[in-house]
């Protein structure tokens, strides 16, 4: 509880990079916990790259570039916070590199079990029809993870497993922003069919198109948020 509370305060920006955390005595009184519990939490968060204890200075929040963003605990803590558009943008950029390559490999390597997983996830997407956001997000995540698995590349497969929670954050914000769910659904179906037909180049091209739409949706959300911040009304 102490670790997660401190982590969320850092990830949310309450304790910004470069800031010093309150002293052990101050945090202990504020959170009603022992110094032993605080020291253990500090040790864990330091191991994840969030903070660093410096002699005669105290515990300092490190720059976000040093955070272990794909740590499973950090991802879980992020899910309980408002969406971080900058982080999701970085994730989307990574997806634009990795997932088209995975789709191309899946077209060459997928077996019947892999295709069955893709079909089942796609059918769930069709059934949800964007009316149930949780169901849509779950099905969309399953579809993309099934393609990463079907690539038969262990690194790609691990990429999917590690960032499952981050994918959910991304899908939630872009699903809400999507201007044409049916068109996105059709593109998912086209990716599935291209993989099924062993069309490697087309699979790569369609997956690139699919994630580009998500990137456009995300850019629109970011622009809207900037507009809200600028408008005092």
mmCIF file of C-alpha atoms in Angstrom:
data_model
loop_
_atom_site.group_PDB
_atom_site.id
_atom_site.type_symbol
_atom_site.label_atom_id
_atom_site.label_comp_id
_atom_site.label_asym_id
_atom_site.label_seq_id
_atom_site.Cartn_x
_atom_site.Cartn_y
_atom_site.Cartn_z
ATOM 1 C CA UNK A 1 0.000 0.000 0.000
ATOM 2 C CA UNK A 2 2.810 2.437 0.905
ATOM 3 C CA UNK A 3 4.739 1.579 -2.258
ATOM 4 C CA UNK A 4 1.742 1.907 -4.569
ATOM 5 C CA UNK A 5 0.638 5.186 -2.985
ATOM 6 C CA UNK A 6 4.060 6.771 -3.393
ATOM 7 C CA UNK A 7 4.390 5.405 -6.915
ATOM 8 C CA UNK A 8 1.045 6.860 -8.007
ATOM 9 C CA UNK A 9 1.979 10.235 -6.577
ATOM 10 C CA UNK A 10 5.158 10.148 -8.657
ATOM 11 C CA UNK A 11 3.511 8.857 -11.835
ATOM 12 C CA UNK A 12 0.715 11.414 -11.572
ATOM 13 C CA UNK A 13 3.220 14.265 -11.332
ATOM 14 C CA UNK A 14 2.382 15.216 -7.747
ATOM 15 C CA UNK A 15 6.055 14.510 -7.055
ATOM 16 C CA UNK A 16 7.619 15.717 -10.298
ATOM 17 C CA UNK A 17 11.004 14.655 -11.679
ATOM 18 C CA UNK A 18 13.735 16.483 -9.800
ATOM 19 C CA UNK A 19 11.571 17.014 -6.728
ATOM 20 C CA UNK A 20 12.608 15.793 -3.320
ATOM 21 C CA UNK A 21 10.245 13.525 -1.457
ATOM 22 C CA UNK A 22 9.236 14.578 2.064
ATOM 23 C CA UNK A 23 11.460 13.200 4.794
ATOM 24 C CA UNK A 24 10.840 9.804 6.332
ATOM 25 C CA UNK A 25 9.413 11.490 9.414
ATOM 26 C CA UNK A 26 7.046 13.636 7.352
ATOM 27 C CA UNK A 27 5.856 10.758 5.179
ATOM 28 C CA UNK A 28 5.546 8.469 8.172
ATOM 29 C CA UNK A 29 3.309 10.941 9.951
ATOM 30 C CA UNK A 30 1.282 11.733 6.836
ATOM 31 C CA UNK A 31 0.732 8.095 5.858
ATOM 32 C CA UNK A 32 0.745 6.654 9.389
ATOM 33 C CA UNK A 33 3.389 4.040 8.595
ATOM 34 C CA UNK A 34 6.693 3.018 10.114
ATOM 35 C CA UNK A 35 10.102 4.087 8.890
ATOM 36 C CA UNK A 36 10.844 0.440 8.137
ATOM 37 C CA UNK A 37 7.878 0.262 5.748
ATOM 38 C CA UNK A 38 8.882 3.534 4.110
ATOM 39 C CA UNK A 39 12.485 2.428 3.626
ATOM 40 C CA UNK A 40 11.321 -0.806 1.991
ATOM 41 C CA UNK A 41 9.037 1.154 -0.347
ATOM 42 C CA UNK A 42 11.837 3.551 -1.247
ATOM 43 C CA UNK A 43 14.112 0.607 -1.984
ATOM 44 C CA UNK A 44 11.499 -0.963 -4.296
ATOM 45 C CA UNK A 45 10.771 2.276 -6.150
ATOM 46 C CA UNK A 46 14.494 2.936 -6.562
ATOM 47 C CA UNK A 47 14.802 -0.504 -8.148
ATOM 48 C CA UNK A 48 12.182 0.513 -10.699
ATOM 49 C CA UNK A 49 14.089 3.674 -11.586
ATOM 50 C CA UNK A 50 11.559 6.114 -10.148
ATOM 51 C CA UNK A 51 13.644 7.615 -7.338
ATOM 52 C CA UNK A 52 17.160 7.821 -5.979
ATOM 53 C CA UNK A 53 18.465 8.479 -2.468
ATOM 54 C CA UNK A 54 21.282 11.035 -2.441
ATOM 55 C CA UNK A 55 23.554 11.837 0.503
ATOM 56 C CA UNK A 56 22.789 15.162 2.224
ATOM 57 C CA UNK A 57 19.947 15.776 -0.252
ATOM 58 C CA UNK A 58 17.345 13.114 0.371
ATOM 59 C CA UNK A 59 15.210 11.023 -1.941
ATOM 60 C CA UNK A 60 14.786 12.589 -5.383
ATOM 61 C CA UNK A 61 12.394 11.697 -8.208
ATOM 62 C CA UNK A 62 14.428 10.727 -11.263
ATOM 63 C CA UNK A 63 13.752 11.924 -14.822
ATOM 64 C CA UNK A 64 11.053 9.854 -16.537
ATOM 65 C CA UNK A 65 13.615 8.667 -19.081
ATOM 66 C CA UNK A 66 15.149 6.563 -16.305
ATOM 67 C CA UNK A 67 11.887 4.936 -15.211
ATOM 68 C CA UNK A 68 11.313 1.289 -16.044
ATOM 69 C CA UNK A 69 8.091 2.061 -17.932
ATOM 70 C CA UNK A 70 7.399 -1.562 -18.842
ATOM 71 C CA UNK A 71 7.703 -2.847 -15.285
ATOM 72 C CA UNK A 72 4.518 -4.764 -14.507
ATOM 73 C CA UNK A 73 3.901 -2.877 -11.261
ATOM 74 C CA UNK A 74 4.366 0.522 -12.893
ATOM 75 C CA UNK A 75 1.953 -0.434 -15.651
ATOM 76 C CA UNK A 76 -0.621 -1.575 -13.092
ATOM 77 C CA UNK A 77 -0.255 1.652 -11.111
ATOM 78 C CA UNK A 78 -0.698 3.691 -14.296
ATOM 79 C CA UNK A 79 -3.997 1.966 -15.016
ATOM 80 C CA UNK A 80 -5.484 3.419 -11.843
ATOM 81 C CA UNK A 81 -4.528 6.967 -12.873
ATOM 82 C CA UNK A 82 -5.995 9.273 -15.547
ATOM 83 C CA UNK A 83 -4.561 8.352 -18.982
ATOM 84 C CA UNK A 84 -1.091 9.754 -19.664
ATOM 85 C CA UNK A 85 -1.337 10.781 -23.323
ATOM 86 C CA UNK A 86 2.424 11.252 -23.687
ATOM 87 C CA UNK A 87 3.088 7.720 -22.452
ATOM 88 C CA UNK A 88 0.395 6.239 -24.680
ATOM 89 C CA UNK A 89 1.851 8.146 -27.643
ATOM 90 C CA UNK A 90 5.253 6.569 -26.947
ATOM 91 C CA UNK A 91 3.610 3.161 -26.746
ATOM 92 C CA UNK A 92 1.816 3.745 -30.037
ATOM 93 C CA UNK A 93 5.092 4.681 -31.714
ATOM 94 C CA UNK A 94 6.587 1.396 -30.486
ATOM 95 C CA UNK A 95 3.544 -0.472 -31.801
ATOM 96 C CA UNK A 96 3.971 1.182 -35.216
ATOM 97 C CA UNK A 97 7.399 -0.443 -35.456
ATOM 98 C CA UNK A 98 6.715 -3.842 -33.906
ATOM 99 C CA UNK A 99 3.178 -4.861 -34.836
ATOM 100 C CA UNK A 100 3.427 -4.523 -38.650
ATOM 101 C CA UNK A 101 6.513 -6.748 -38.531
ATOM 102 C CA UNK A 102 4.660 -9.195 -36.292
ATOM 103 C CA UNK A 103 1.716 -9.299 -38.704
ATOM 104 C CA UNK A 104 4.072 -10.019 -41.599
ATOM 105 C CA UNK A 105 5.699 -12.860 -39.654
ATOM 106 C CA UNK A 106 2.306 -14.193 -38.592
ATOM 107 C CA UNK A 107 1.265 -14.447 -42.234
ATOM 108 C CA UNK A 108 4.259 -16.703 -42.825
ATOM 109 C CA UNK A 109 4.219 -18.678 -39.556
ATOM 110 C CA UNK A 110 0.738 -18.816 -38.043
ATOM 111 C CA UNK A 111 -0.774 -22.256 -37.550
ATOM 112 C CA UNK A 112 -4.394 -23.276 -37.175
ATOM 113 C CA UNK A 113 -4.443 -22.605 -33.448
ATOM 114 C CA UNK A 114 -3.101 -19.103 -33.991
ATOM 115 C CA UNK A 115 -5.704 -18.359 -36.639
ATOM 116 C CA UNK A 116 -8.403 -19.684 -34.332
ATOM 117 C CA UNK A 117 -7.331 -17.267 -31.587
ATOM 118 C CA UNK A 118 -7.387 -14.349 -34.026
ATOM 119 C CA UNK A 119 -10.809 -15.314 -35.347
ATOM 120 C CA UNK A 120 -12.247 -15.708 -31.847
ATOM 121 C CA UNK A 121 -10.957 -12.279 -30.803
ATOM 122 C CA UNK A 122 -12.256 -10.685 -33.999
ATOM 123 C CA UNK A 123 -15.677 -12.280 -33.511
ATOM 124 C CA UNK A 124 -15.783 -10.823 -29.997
ATOM 125 C CA UNK A 125 -14.980 -7.397 -31.432
ATOM 126 C CA UNK A 126 -17.845 -7.749 -33.906
ATOM 127 C CA UNK A 127 -20.233 -8.802 -31.144
ATOM 128 C CA UNK A 128 -19.337 -5.855 -28.920
ATOM 129 C CA UNK A 129 -19.901 -3.269 -31.695
ATOM 130 C CA UNK A 130 -18.350 -0.570 -29.449
ATOM 131 C CA UNK A 131 -21.458 -0.599 -27.215
ATOM 132 C CA UNK A 132 -19.570 -2.182 -24.310
ATOM 133 C CA UNK A 133 -16.207 -0.451 -23.982
ATOM 134 C CA UNK A 134 -14.741 -3.070 -21.650
ATOM 135 C CA UNK A 135 -15.733 -5.896 -24.001
ATOM 136 C CA UNK A 136 -14.416 -3.995 -27.024
ATOM 137 C CA UNK A 137 -11.101 -3.212 -25.326
ATOM 138 C CA UNK A 138 -10.675 -6.814 -24.164
ATOM 139 C CA UNK A 139 -11.390 -8.234 -27.613
ATOM 140 C CA UNK A 140 -9.138 -5.683 -29.344
ATOM 141 C CA UNK A 141 -6.296 -6.464 -26.953
ATOM 142 C CA UNK A 142 -6.759 -10.204 -27.510
ATOM 143 C CA UNK A 143 -6.672 -9.715 -31.290
ATOM 144 C CA UNK A 144 -3.369 -7.842 -31.250
ATOM 145 C CA UNK A 145 -1.765 -10.161 -28.711
ATOM 146 C CA UNK A 146 -2.781 -13.193 -30.775
ATOM 147 C CA UNK A 147 -0.901 -11.760 -33.749
ATOM 148 C CA UNK A 148 2.199 -11.118 -31.650
ATOM 149 C CA UNK A 149 2.026 -14.742 -30.486
ATOM 150 C CA UNK A 150 1.483 -15.988 -34.056
ATOM 151 C CA UNK A 151 4.684 -14.264 -35.196
ATOM 152 C CA UNK A 152 6.542 -17.091 -33.393
ATOM 153 C CA UNK A 153 9.047 -14.462 -32.264
ATOM 154 C CA UNK A 154 9.637 -14.827 -28.528
ATOM 155 C CA UNK A 155 10.576 -11.182 -28.078
ATOM 156 C CA UNK A 156 7.397 -9.995 -29.792
ATOM 157 C CA UNK A 157 5.343 -12.423 -27.726
ATOM 158 C CA UNK A 158 6.926 -11.108 -24.529
ATOM 159 C CA UNK A 159 6.322 -7.545 -25.673
ATOM 160 C CA UNK A 160 2.628 -8.317 -25.799
ATOM 161 C CA UNK A 161 2.557 -9.975 -22.398
ATOM 162 C CA UNK A 162 4.493 -7.199 -20.677
ATOM 163 C CA UNK A 163 2.465 -4.285 -22.018
ATOM 164 C CA UNK A 164 -0.994 -5.812 -21.773
ATOM 165 C CA UNK A 165 -2.099 -3.191 -19.272
ATOM 166 C CA UNK A 166 -0.583 -0.399 -21.353
ATOM 167 C CA UNK A 167 -2.413 -1.670 -24.420
ATOM 168 C CA UNK A 168 -5.648 -1.491 -22.456
ATOM 169 C CA UNK A 169 -4.966 2.144 -21.588
ATOM 170 C CA UNK A 170 -4.251 2.904 -25.220
ATOM 171 C CA UNK A 171 -7.326 1.098 -26.514
ATOM 172 C CA UNK A 172 -9.573 2.764 -23.949
ATOM 173 C CA UNK A 173 -8.607 6.277 -24.913
ATOM 174 C CA UNK A 174 -8.517 5.656 -28.670
ATOM 175 C CA UNK A 175 -11.728 3.620 -28.677
ATOM 176 C CA UNK A 176 -13.490 6.536 -27.039
ATOM 177 C CA UNK A 177 -11.971 8.895 -29.610
ATOM 178 C CA UNK A 178 -12.529 6.721 -32.676
ATOM 179 C CA UNK A 179 -14.678 8.462 -35.252
ATOM 180 C CA UNK A 180 -15.466 5.341 -37.236
ATOM 181 C CA UNK A 181 -15.535 2.098 -35.296
ATOM 182 C CA UNK A 182 -17.002 0.122 -38.192
ATOM 183 C CA UNK A 183 -14.133 1.133 -40.489
ATOM 184 C CA UNK A 184 -11.602 0.107 -37.832
ATOM 185 C CA UNK A 185 -13.431 -3.187 -37.418
ATOM 186 C CA UNK A 186 -13.275 -3.791 -41.164
ATOM 187 C CA UNK A 187 -9.520 -3.175 -41.144
ATOM 188 C CA UNK A 188 -9.071 -5.681 -38.317
ATOM 189 C CA UNK A 189 -10.958 -8.193 -40.441
ATOM 190 C CA UNK A 190 -8.770 -7.409 -43.432
ATOM 191 C CA UNK A 191 -5.628 -7.998 -41.346
ATOM 192 C CA UNK A 192 -6.996 -11.362 -40.248
ATOM 193 C CA UNK A 193 -7.828 -12.372 -43.802
ATOM 194 C CA UNK A 194 -4.426 -11.299 -45.142
ATOM 195 C CA UNK A 195 -2.696 -13.393 -42.477
ATOM 196 C CA UNK A 196 -4.984 -16.323 -43.206
ATOM 197 C CA UNK A 197 -4.155 -16.066 -46.939
ATOM 198 C CA UNK A 198 -0.399 -15.898 -46.198
ATOM 199 C CA UNK A 199 -0.120 -12.410 -47.720
ATOM 200 C CA UNK A 200 2.851 -11.130 -45.754
ATOM 201 C CA UNK A 201 3.320 -7.738 -47.418
ATOM 202 C CA UNK A 202 -0.382 -6.966 -47.273
ATOM 203 C CA UNK A 203 -0.546 -7.998 -43.624
ATOM 204 C CA UNK A 204 2.239 -5.563 -42.778
ATOM 205 C CA UNK A 205 0.597 -2.786 -44.797
ATOM 206 C CA UNK A 206 -2.825 -3.256 -43.211
ATOM 207 C CA UNK A 207 -1.456 -3.406 -39.682
ATOM 208 C CA UNK A 208 0.460 -0.193 -40.333
ATOM 209 C CA UNK A 209 -2.779 1.400 -41.492
ATOM 210 C CA UNK A 210 -4.656 0.117 -38.443
ATOM 211 C CA UNK A 211 -2.209 1.521 -35.898
ATOM 212 C CA UNK A 212 -1.942 4.786 -37.819
ATOM 213 C CA UNK A 213 -5.668 5.289 -37.237
ATOM 214 C CA UNK A 214 -5.119 4.790 -33.499
ATOM 215 C CA UNK A 215 -2.266 7.313 -33.629
ATOM 216 C CA UNK A 216 -4.543 9.836 -35.346
ATOM 217 C CA UNK A 217 -7.248 9.294 -32.724
ATOM 218 C CA UNK A 218 -4.665 9.805 -29.984
ATOM 219 C CA UNK A 219 -3.376 13.001 -31.601
ATOM 220 C CA UNK A 220 -6.931 14.323 -31.677
ATOM 221 C CA UNK A 221 -7.384 13.563 -27.966
ATOM 222 C CA UNK A 222 -4.099 15.336 -27.174
ATOM 223 C CA UNK A 223 -5.160 18.375 -29.211
ATOM 224 C CA UNK A 224 -8.517 18.491 -27.439
ATOM 225 C CA UNK A 225 -6.820 18.318 -24.042
ATOM 226 C CA UNK A 226 -4.479 21.146 -24.973
ATOM 227 C CA UNK A 227 -7.499 23.204 -26.045
ATOM 228 C CA UNK A 228 -9.260 22.550 -22.738
ATOM 229 C CA UNK A 229 -6.187 23.607 -20.763
ATOM 230 C CA UNK A 230 -5.915 26.842 -22.764
ATOM 231 C CA UNK A 231 -9.596 27.697 -22.347
ATOM 232 C CA UNK A 232 -10.205 29.041 -18.822
ATOM 233 C CA UNK A 233 -13.954 28.674 -19.269
#
